[in-house]
Each structure stands twice: as C-alpha cells, then as structure tokens.
GROMACS .gro file of C-alpha atoms in nm:
model
  375
    1UNK     CA    1  -3.734  -0.991   4.916
    2UNK     CA    2  -3.468  -1.043   5.078
    3UNK     CA    3  -3.129  -0.932   5.116
    4UNK     CA    4  -2.796  -1.143   4.945
    5UNK     CA    5  -2.505  -1.047   4.948
    6UNK     CA    6  -2.173  -1.211   4.947
    7UNK     CA    7  -1.839  -1.170   5.012
    8UNK     CA    8  -1.519  -1.372   4.908
    9UNK     CA    9  -1.197  -1.333   4.920
   10UNK     CA   10  -0.851  -1.605   4.820
   11UNK     CA   11  -0.486  -1.535   4.837
   12UNK     CA   12  -0.320  -1.732   4.481
   13UNK     CA   13   0.086  -1.683   4.534
   14UNK     CA   14   0.051  -1.796   4.906
   15UNK     CA   15  -0.072  -1.848   5.281
   16UNK     CA   16  -0.116  -1.452   5.372
   17UNK     CA   17   0.091  -1.404   5.714
   18UNK     CA   18   0.017  -1.402   6.052
   19UNK     CA   19  -0.013  -1.084   6.106
   20UNK     CA   20  -0.282  -1.067   5.732
   21UNK     CA   21  -0.468  -1.305   5.943
   22UNK     CA   22  -0.515  -1.146   6.281
   23UNK     CA   23  -0.672  -0.896   6.056
   24UNK     CA   24  -0.868  -1.123   5.807
   25UNK     CA   25  -1.003  -1.209   6.158
   26UNK     CA   26  -1.127  -0.956   6.275
   27UNK     CA   27  -1.344  -0.805   6.010
   28UNK     CA   28  -1.625  -1.091   6.113
   29UNK     CA   29  -1.736  -1.291   6.380
   30UNK     CA   30  -1.930  -1.533   6.161
   31UNK     CA   31  -1.675  -1.568   5.802
   32UNK     CA   32  -1.491  -1.873   5.743
   33UNK     CA   33  -1.150  -1.711   5.789
   34UNK     CA   34  -0.849  -1.928   5.653
   35UNK     CA   35  -0.494  -1.888   5.555
   36UNK     CA   36  -0.615  -1.843   5.141
   37UNK     CA   37  -0.929  -1.817   5.188
   38UNK     CA   38  -1.141  -1.557   5.292
   39UNK     CA   39  -1.585  -1.614   5.279
   40UNK     CA   40  -1.891  -1.461   5.378
   41UNK     CA   41  -2.310  -1.453   5.286
   42UNK     CA   42  -2.508  -1.138   5.461
   43UNK     CA   43  -2.870  -1.136   5.475
   44UNK     CA   44  -2.877  -0.892   5.737
   45UNK     CA   45  -2.576  -0.586   5.736
   46UNK     CA   46  -2.314  -0.608   5.605
   47UNK     CA   47  -1.898  -0.624   5.552
   48UNK     CA   48  -1.757  -0.375   5.897
   49UNK     CA   49  -1.405  -0.464   5.790
   50UNK     CA   50  -1.160  -0.288   5.484
   51UNK     CA   51  -1.186  -0.509   5.112
   52UNK     CA   52  -0.858  -0.279   5.065
   53UNK     CA   53  -0.753  -0.392   5.343
   54UNK     CA   54  -0.757  -0.773   5.332
   55UNK     CA   55  -0.665  -0.751   4.916
   56UNK     CA   56  -0.309  -0.613   5.117
   57UNK     CA   57  -0.283  -0.987   5.225
   58UNK     CA   58  -0.569  -1.179   4.962
   59UNK     CA   59  -0.436  -1.214   4.609
   60UNK     CA   60  -0.874  -1.170   4.482
   61UNK     CA   61  -1.228  -1.066   4.581
   62UNK     CA   62  -1.528  -1.113   4.474
   63UNK     CA   63  -1.874  -0.953   4.565
   64UNK     CA   64  -2.152  -1.031   4.415
   65UNK     CA   65  -2.552  -0.834   4.613
   66UNK     CA   66  -2.800  -0.936   4.480
   67UNK     CA   67  -2.940  -0.511   4.435
   68UNK     CA   68  -2.696  -0.478   4.128
   69UNK     CA   69  -2.386  -0.464   4.254
   70UNK     CA   70  -2.118  -0.700   4.143
   71UNK     CA   71  -1.719  -0.710   4.265
   72UNK     CA   72  -1.417  -0.872   4.145
   73UNK     CA   73  -1.093  -0.787   4.290
   74UNK     CA   74  -0.770  -0.893   4.158
   75UNK     CA   75  -0.430  -0.820   4.359
   76UNK     CA   76  -0.073  -0.808   4.187
   77UNK     CA   77   0.268  -0.695   4.336
   78UNK     CA   78   0.383  -0.389   4.288
   79UNK     CA   79   0.605  -0.485   3.982
   80UNK     CA   80   0.387  -0.764   3.816
   81UNK     CA   81   0.158  -0.518   3.562
   82UNK     CA   82   0.359  -0.329   3.281
   83UNK     CA   83   0.122   0.004   3.391
   84UNK     CA   84   0.220   0.195   3.047
   85UNK     CA   85   0.085  -0.150   2.875
   86UNK     CA   86  -0.298  -0.132   3.058
   87UNK     CA   87  -0.304   0.282   3.006
   88UNK     CA   88  -0.510   0.258   2.720
   89UNK     CA   89  -0.858   0.050   2.869
   90UNK     CA   90  -0.880   0.268   3.185
   91UNK     CA   91  -1.171   0.570   3.157
   92UNK     CA   92  -1.146   0.758   3.383
   93UNK     CA   93  -1.008   0.538   3.588
   94UNK     CA   94  -1.362   0.637   3.908
   95UNK     CA   95  -1.422   0.200   4.030
   96UNK     CA   96  -1.737   0.328   4.081
   97UNK     CA   97  -1.837   0.479   3.690
   98UNK     CA   98  -1.609   0.301   3.466
   99UNK     CA   99  -1.592  -0.059   3.444
  100UNK     CA  100  -1.263  -0.148   3.487
  101UNK     CA  101  -0.991   0.070   3.678
  102UNK     CA  102  -0.664   0.067   3.874
  103UNK     CA  103  -0.525   0.159   4.241
  104UNK     CA  104  -0.232   0.115   4.409
  105UNK     CA  105  -0.326   0.016   4.755
  106UNK     CA  106   0.070  -0.029   4.951
  107UNK     CA  107   0.334  -0.243   4.781
  108UNK     CA  108   0.071  -0.412   4.530
  109UNK     CA  109  -0.227  -0.261   4.206
  110UNK     CA  110  -0.522  -0.401   4.238
  111UNK     CA  111  -0.783  -0.407   3.919
  112UNK     CA  112  -1.090  -0.306   3.920
  113UNK     CA  113  -1.439  -0.452   3.734
  114UNK     CA  114  -1.724  -0.278   3.884
  115UNK     CA  115  -2.135  -0.322   3.819
  116UNK     CA  116  -2.413  -0.172   3.945
  117UNK     CA  117  -2.705  -0.254   3.781
  118UNK     CA  118  -3.000  -0.083   3.762
  119UNK     CA  119  -3.322  -0.285   3.966
  120UNK     CA  120  -3.093  -0.543   4.077
  121UNK     CA  121  -3.135  -0.916   3.952
  122UNK     CA  122  -3.331  -1.068   4.188
  123UNK     CA  123  -3.148  -1.409   4.300
  124UNK     CA  124  -2.811  -1.481   4.296
  125UNK     CA  125  -2.533  -1.711   4.485
  126UNK     CA  126  -2.140  -1.584   4.454
  127UNK     CA  127  -1.989  -1.909   4.601
  128UNK     CA  128  -1.795  -2.115   4.401
  129UNK     CA  129  -1.733  -1.771   4.126
  130UNK     CA  130  -1.413  -1.673   4.258
  131UNK     CA  131  -1.281  -1.998   4.168
  132UNK     CA  132  -1.374  -1.972   3.908
  133UNK     CA  133  -1.205  -1.659   3.811
  134UNK     CA  134  -0.923  -1.673   3.903
  135UNK     CA  135  -0.718  -1.748   3.590
  136UNK     CA  136  -0.830  -1.417   3.479
  137UNK     CA  137  -0.531  -1.326   3.727
  138UNK     CA  138  -0.356  -1.513   3.536
  139UNK     CA  139  -0.357  -1.444   3.233
  140UNK     CA  140  -0.305  -1.092   3.340
  141UNK     CA  141   0.093  -1.181   3.444
  142UNK     CA  142   0.117  -1.328   3.150
  143UNK     CA  143   0.041  -1.018   2.920
  144UNK     CA  144  -0.261  -1.108   2.827
  145UNK     CA  145  -0.494  -0.823   2.795
  146UNK     CA  146  -0.828  -0.937   2.705
  147UNK     CA  147  -0.968  -0.891   3.056
  148UNK     CA  148  -0.918  -0.503   3.030
  149UNK     CA  149  -1.068  -0.504   2.686
  150UNK     CA  150  -1.315  -0.647   2.781
  151UNK     CA  151  -1.376  -0.431   3.080
  152UNK     CA  152  -1.316  -0.159   2.867
  153UNK     CA  153  -1.567  -0.293   2.597
  154UNK     CA  154  -1.845  -0.309   2.894
  155UNK     CA  155  -1.883   0.066   2.895
  156UNK     CA  156  -1.856   0.122   2.491
  157UNK     CA  157  -2.212   0.246   2.410
  158UNK     CA  158  -2.215   0.220   2.014
  159UNK     CA  159  -2.490   0.474   2.013
  160UNK     CA  160  -2.380   0.668   2.185
  161UNK     CA  161  -2.033   0.777   1.941
  162UNK     CA  162  -2.241   0.742   1.657
  163UNK     CA  163  -2.298   1.101   1.520
  164UNK     CA  164  -2.012   1.224   1.746
  165UNK     CA  165  -1.771   1.421   1.620
  166UNK     CA  166  -1.493   1.325   1.760
  167UNK     CA  167  -1.358   1.099   1.515
  168UNK     CA  168  -0.959   1.105   1.664
  169UNK     CA  169  -0.984   0.946   1.971
  170UNK     CA  170  -0.901   0.598   1.979
  171UNK     CA  171  -0.971   0.295   2.144
  172UNK     CA  172  -0.720   0.034   2.301
  173UNK     CA  173  -0.561  -0.258   2.101
  174UNK     CA  174  -0.757  -0.513   2.085
  175UNK     CA  175  -0.571  -0.767   2.257
  176UNK     CA  176  -0.532  -1.095   2.025
  177UNK     CA  177  -0.757  -1.395   2.085
  178UNK     CA  178  -1.081  -1.281   2.171
  179UNK     CA  179  -1.294  -1.579   1.911
  180UNK     CA  180  -1.181  -1.863   2.212
  181UNK     CA  181  -1.213  -1.704   2.526
  182UNK     CA  182  -1.065  -1.828   2.863
  183UNK     CA  183  -1.357  -1.983   3.056
  184UNK     CA  184  -1.228  -1.716   3.301
  185UNK     CA  185  -1.288  -1.550   3.056
  186UNK     CA  186  -1.650  -1.620   2.966
  187UNK     CA  187  -1.743  -1.567   3.410
  188UNK     CA  188  -1.631  -1.256   3.356
  189UNK     CA  189  -1.759  -1.165   3.004
  190UNK     CA  190  -2.148  -1.276   3.231
  191UNK     CA  191  -2.138  -1.071   3.488
  192UNK     CA  192  -1.944  -0.851   3.358
  193UNK     CA  193  -2.181  -0.770   2.936
  194UNK     CA  194  -2.060  -0.591   2.693
  195UNK     CA  195  -2.250  -0.504   2.340
  196UNK     CA  196  -2.339  -0.824   2.161
  197UNK     CA  197  -2.275  -0.711   1.854
  198UNK     CA  198  -1.919  -0.504   1.963
  199UNK     CA  199  -1.804  -0.810   2.131
  200UNK     CA  200  -1.867  -0.976   1.815
  201UNK     CA  201  -1.708  -0.713   1.568
  202UNK     CA  202  -1.371  -0.683   1.824
  203UNK     CA  203  -1.284  -1.061   1.764
  204UNK     CA  204  -1.353  -1.025   1.406
  205UNK     CA  205  -1.074  -0.747   1.382
  206UNK     CA  206  -0.872  -1.000   1.740
  207UNK     CA  207  -0.559  -1.079   1.580
  208UNK     CA  208  -0.513  -1.505   1.583
  209UNK     CA  209  -0.219  -1.468   1.636
  210UNK     CA  210  -0.048  -1.533   1.981
  211UNK     CA  211   0.281  -1.480   2.114
  212UNK     CA  212   0.555  -1.741   2.080
  213UNK     CA  213   0.695  -1.707   2.449
  214UNK     CA  214   1.071  -1.686   2.551
  215UNK     CA  215   1.163  -2.014   2.714
  216UNK     CA  216   1.228  -1.927   3.104
  217UNK     CA  217   1.598  -2.038   3.057
  218UNK     CA  218   1.739  -1.754   2.806
  219UNK     CA  219   1.487  -1.531   2.945
  220UNK     CA  220   1.744  -1.599   3.360
  221UNK     CA  221   2.027  -1.639   3.039
  222UNK     CA  222   1.977  -1.254   2.946
  223UNK     CA  223   1.965  -1.055   3.368
  224UNK     CA  224   2.343  -0.985   3.427
  225UNK     CA  225   2.444  -1.084   3.759
  226UNK     CA  226   2.331  -0.835   3.930
  227UNK     CA  227   2.026  -0.799   3.841
  228UNK     CA  228   2.064  -1.185   3.885
  229UNK     CA  229   2.118  -1.106   4.272
  230UNK     CA  230   1.862  -0.874   4.255
  231UNK     CA  231   1.565  -1.096   4.221
  232UNK     CA  232   1.719  -1.360   4.508
  233UNK     CA  233   1.741  -1.125   4.736
  234UNK     CA  234   1.381  -1.020   4.663
  235UNK     CA  235   1.300  -1.427   4.695
  236UNK     CA  236   1.501  -1.432   5.025
  237UNK     CA  237   1.274  -1.082   5.133
  238UNK     CA  238   0.968  -1.375   5.072
  239UNK     CA  239   0.898  -1.113   4.699
  240UNK     CA  240   0.938  -1.464   4.535
  241UNK     CA  241   0.525  -1.396   4.436
  242UNK     CA  242   0.606  -1.103   4.200
  243UNK     CA  243   1.034  -1.184   4.109
  244UNK     CA  244   0.792  -1.439   3.920
  245UNK     CA  245   0.522  -1.229   3.762
  246UNK     CA  246   0.820  -0.955   3.629
  247UNK     CA  247   0.957  -1.360   3.507
  248UNK     CA  248   0.729  -1.469   3.320
  249UNK     CA  249   0.614  -1.074   3.216
  250UNK     CA  250   1.001  -1.100   3.033
  251UNK     CA  251   0.887  -1.397   2.891
  252UNK     CA  252   0.647  -1.264   2.682
  253UNK     CA  253   0.814  -0.985   2.549
  254UNK     CA  254   0.588  -0.628   2.484
  255UNK     CA  255   0.591  -0.592   2.147
  256UNK     CA  256   0.552  -0.967   2.077
  257UNK     CA  257   0.261  -0.966   2.149
  258UNK     CA  258   0.064  -0.908   1.759
  259UNK     CA  259  -0.156  -0.666   1.857
  260UNK     CA  260  -0.531  -0.607   1.618
  261UNK     CA  261  -0.561  -0.219   1.390
  262UNK     CA  262  -0.581   0.092   1.561
  263UNK     CA  263  -0.917   0.204   1.540
  264UNK     CA  264  -1.104   0.511   1.668
  265UNK     CA  265  -1.395   0.495   1.883
  266UNK     CA  266  -1.606   0.642   1.601
  267UNK     CA  267  -1.578   0.378   1.338
  268UNK     CA  268  -1.586   0.075   1.612
  269UNK     CA  269  -1.901   0.237   1.645
  270UNK     CA  270  -1.990   0.253   1.341
  271UNK     CA  271  -1.902  -0.094   1.263
  272UNK     CA  272  -2.031  -0.220   1.533
  273UNK     CA  273  -2.436  -0.069   1.484
  274UNK     CA  274  -2.376  -0.160   1.092
  275UNK     CA  275  -2.337  -0.570   1.264
  276UNK     CA  276  -2.605  -0.524   1.447
  277UNK     CA  277  -2.883  -0.448   1.158
  278UNK     CA  278  -2.695  -0.728   1.017
  279UNK     CA  279  -2.802  -0.939   1.304
  280UNK     CA  280  -3.107  -0.795   1.314
  281UNK     CA  281  -3.198  -0.820   0.934
  282UNK     CA  282  -3.069  -1.236   1.027
  283UNK     CA  283  -3.263  -1.293   1.322
  284UNK     CA  284  -3.574  -1.118   1.141
  285UNK     CA  285  -3.557  -1.389   0.812
  286UNK     CA  286  -3.456  -1.681   0.991
  287UNK     CA  287  -3.838  -1.598   1.230
  288UNK     CA  288  -4.035  -1.518   0.950
  289UNK     CA  289  -3.899  -1.847   0.729
  290UNK     CA  290  -4.008  -2.010   1.074
  291UNK     CA  291  -4.300  -1.885   1.078
  292UNK     CA  292  -4.373  -1.975   0.742
  293UNK     CA  293  -4.297  -2.331   0.765
  294UNK     CA  294  -4.462  -2.302   1.102
  295UNK     CA  295  -4.766  -2.224   0.921
  296UNK     CA  296  -4.699  -2.505   0.642
  297UNK     CA  297  -4.685  -2.795   0.894
  298UNK     CA  298  -5.046  -2.670   1.078
  299UNK     CA  299  -5.180  -2.599   0.719
  300UNK     CA  300  -5.098  -2.994   0.663
  301UNK     CA  301  -5.245  -3.097   0.972
  302UNK     CA  302  -5.568  -2.895   0.943
  303UNK     CA  303  -5.632  -3.087   0.590
  304UNK     CA  304  -5.560  -3.399   0.741
  305UNK     CA  305  -5.809  -3.338   0.982
  306UNK     CA  306  -6.047  -3.148   0.690
  307UNK     CA  307  -6.054  -3.543   0.530
  308UNK     CA  308  -6.037  -3.740   0.846
  309UNK     CA  309  -6.357  -3.497   0.991
  310UNK     CA  310  -6.628  -3.766   1.001
  311UNK     CA  311  -6.455  -4.046   1.239
  312UNK     CA  312  -6.323  -3.711   1.487
  313UNK     CA  313  -6.696  -3.581   1.490
  314UNK     CA  314  -6.805  -4.022   1.570
  315UNK     CA  315  -6.435  -3.992   1.889
  316UNK     CA  316  -6.557  -3.757   2.088
  317UNK     CA  317  -6.938  -3.934   2.148
  318UNK     CA  318  -6.714  -4.201   2.400
  319UNK     CA  319  -6.491  -3.879   2.545
  320UNK     CA  320  -6.801  -3.723   2.652
  321UNK     CA  321  -6.933  -4.042   2.822
  322UNK     CA  322  -6.684  -4.072   3.024
  323UNK     CA  323  -6.830  -3.740   3.226
  324UNK     CA  324  -6.512  -3.663   3.383
  325UNK     CA  325  -6.308  -3.201   3.278
  326UNK     CA  326  -6.045  -3.405   3.130
  327UNK     CA  327  -6.234  -3.578   2.914
  328UNK     CA  328  -6.375  -3.229   2.816
  329UNK     CA  329  -6.109  -3.104   2.742
  330UNK     CA  330  -5.976  -3.322   2.477
  331UNK     CA  331  -6.340  -3.307   2.338
  332UNK     CA  332  -6.308  -2.916   2.290
  333UNK     CA  333  -5.926  -2.916   2.222
  334UNK     CA  334  -6.103  -3.140   1.921
  335UNK     CA  335  -6.333  -2.902   1.860
  336UNK     CA  336  -6.139  -2.617   1.792
  337UNK     CA  337  -6.008  -2.799   1.597
  338UNK     CA  338  -6.262  -2.877   1.387
  339UNK     CA  339  -6.377  -2.542   1.385
  340UNK     CA  340  -5.997  -2.424   1.227
  341UNK     CA  341  -5.970  -2.703   0.974
  342UNK     CA  342  -6.324  -2.661   0.805
  343UNK     CA  343  -6.253  -2.221   0.808
  344UNK     CA  344  -5.871  -2.345   0.585
  345UNK     CA  345  -6.128  -2.600   0.355
  346UNK     CA  346  -6.370  -2.251   0.298
  347UNK     CA  347  -6.699  -2.471   0.509
  348UNK     CA  348  -6.760  -2.353   0.894
  349UNK     CA  349  -7.135  -2.374   0.744
  350UNK     CA  350  -7.107  -2.790   0.793
  351UNK     CA  351  -6.898  -2.694   1.092
  352UNK     CA  352  -7.195  -2.520   1.243
  353UNK     CA  353  -7.471  -2.737   1.175
  354UNK     CA  354  -7.307  -3.010   1.344
  355UNK     CA  355  -7.159  -2.847   1.584
  356UNK     CA  356  -7.547  -2.744   1.703
  357UNK     CA  357  -7.653  -3.112   1.654
  358UNK     CA  358  -7.355  -3.232   1.964
  359UNK     CA  359  -7.490  -2.961   2.144
  360UNK     CA  360  -7.832  -3.022   2.134
  361UNK     CA  361  -7.746  -3.417   2.175
  362UNK     CA  362  -7.556  -3.282   2.493
  363UNK     CA  363  -7.778  -3.001   2.581
  364UNK     CA  364  -7.759  -3.153   3.033
  365UNK     CA  365  -7.361  -3.132   2.991
  366UNK     CA  366  -7.359  -2.737   3.086
  367UNK     CA  367  -6.961  -2.699   3.203
  368UNK     CA  368  -6.922  -2.842   2.809
  369UNK     CA  369  -7.092  -2.626   2.657
  370UNK     CA  370  -6.918  -2.321   2.796
  371UNK     CA  371  -6.619  -2.536   2.741
  372UNK     CA  372  -6.805  -2.474   2.316
  373UNK     CA  373  -6.926  -2.076   2.456
  374UNK     CA  374  -6.512  -2.015   2.460
  375UNK     CA  375  -6.451  -2.179   2.145
   0.00000   0.00000   0.00000
C-alpha cells in the first residue's frame, strides 16, 4: 500500500502576516502556499515544518494519513474560549492519548481532535475536508460545545464503565442540539466516531431548546466607557478577531445555555448498554421478519415453478440447441429451480426421472453434464 499524508492549514479571521507567510513558504518547496491557505500531499517523505508554529498564523489545520491517523486543530485568540466551560470535556488532556485536548501556543489556544486507528483504513483523501470542518470553529466561538462533547464521547467506552464502582465520576454537560448535528459536526463525528448507542442516548438527553442570543447592541450598551476603549485599542492593534470572539460569547452568556441533566459515567454507560440491547433486539426481529418474508416469497415462486414444470422442461431444449456456454448456464439455472420446486412439493423422485432423461438426451454435451453434476 502506498503512503498518503495530507496537510492543510486555513486562515479564517484574515490573511496571515508577512512573517507567517515567510515561515509557511519555508516549510515546503512543493506546497501550495498563500496568505489564506497551506496545503500539500505527501506520498513519500513528510512535513518538515512545525504544525504548532503554523497555527500561530493560520486558524485551522487538518491532517490525515492512510495508516490511520487524522487530526483537526482549531486556533482561537487567547480570550475567545471560556476555558472553565471547556475543561469538563477534557480527560487527561494528552493530545496523543485523548481524542480531545487543548494546548496554548503563544497568545492562542488550540483545540485538538486526534485519532489513530490501528491497521489504517486504506486509501483516503483529505482534500476539501477542512472546508467542511471549519464551521466547528464558528460554533465554538458562539458557545456551542457539541464538538467538545463529541470529542469526549469518542473516548467513552460503556463496557469499561458498566462494572466500575466509581459512580461519582460525572460526565461533562450534555449540550443542546445533539439530535440535530450541523454538517460540520456530522463530518467531525465521521472522522472522530463514538459509540453510536452512546451518541443516541446523549441526543435523547440533550435539551431541545437553544439559548436566545442577546442583540449585539445590547451587549455593547452594557460595556463601560473604559471597556469600550480597551476593545477599540485591541482592534486598532490587529486584535479584531479576538474582540469579535469575546463579543459573540457575551451575546450568549454561559448561564443562559441549557444543559442536559447531570449524570455520572456509570449511569450513562448503563443507559447506553440498555439502548444497545434494545437496538440489537429490534434489528434481530427485523432481520427475522425479513427472512420470513423472503422465505414466503421463495415458497410462492417455487410453487409457481412447480405449476409450470412441464413447460419449463420443454424450454430447456431451445437453450441446448444454442450450444453456447451462456445458454448452458441458463439451462442449469432452470434445472436448479426445478429441483427445488420438486423438493418443496415432495416429488424429488419425479425430478430425478426427468433429469435422467435429459442427461441421456444430451449425453454428448460434456460441458452441460458437468454443470448438472454441480446441482
């Protein structure tokens, strides 16, 4: 299997600086580099720059390799994320062990989703995926933490929790809207999958209502003159994206965001396992019903064959007259159905008599006789 690695970086808040562009160009001589995009595919060798350094300038990064690695990194101005609200979704915070982690690089926070699938997944392509995922960043800036919950859920194994005694471990808040994922979140869930039954249970516990955002004018009116001057100074110094992120967060105060009921991990695992068993039972019943329906259709078909048996035996002679392989295959298929129809009718003896007659009549057709032996 040939090697495939794909790296892409994208600027969202605005074109990167001259300093950033110079560094980006120095990372590869073959990459397509601009102030808003950096992308390259590797079929041999690897990326020689620093992902972390590029995320000081670009706002999003996506990486995928066909040996089973995929990574999404989203960069935010230092004050844009409410780290206190983010913290419950983090486990140990180890980027290479946990799906979800957060790191600080300079004056920015990077939210990472990382997955390493043992055995790889064969051929894959990364082109265009960062554009499908970039919406996650805007959702996080608005205080929508569904992407964080999906990252936490990707590491949740209900079977590991069902017999554990530490029932005091509380799972993170279940954000609203898990039952209606945005296109960006659906792409995220596809590349960083979680237990489907756990996601279904969480979606059922997820609040249906969304917070009502305050008008931006109302948020600005509540700022003191000194706060307003400080924000304008930051905008003048190039910190506009960070200021907008803060203001967007203020339009949806944390206290107004509804959360699902508090639940410990053991209870959530129990609900997930119960949902899995219910789903498996439903699937088994549906499969049994399908098999029963197909069996009845087959019974009716063979009954029709039995009623038309004399005509079908006669239809074999024109096929044999063609003396070609495809006609012999068709004749063998008819014989197989005739055999099953006679068996269903309890008259295999009659079938064998007529088959012996057919075999004697075409004893000089060895290729057809071989097909009959396989019936």
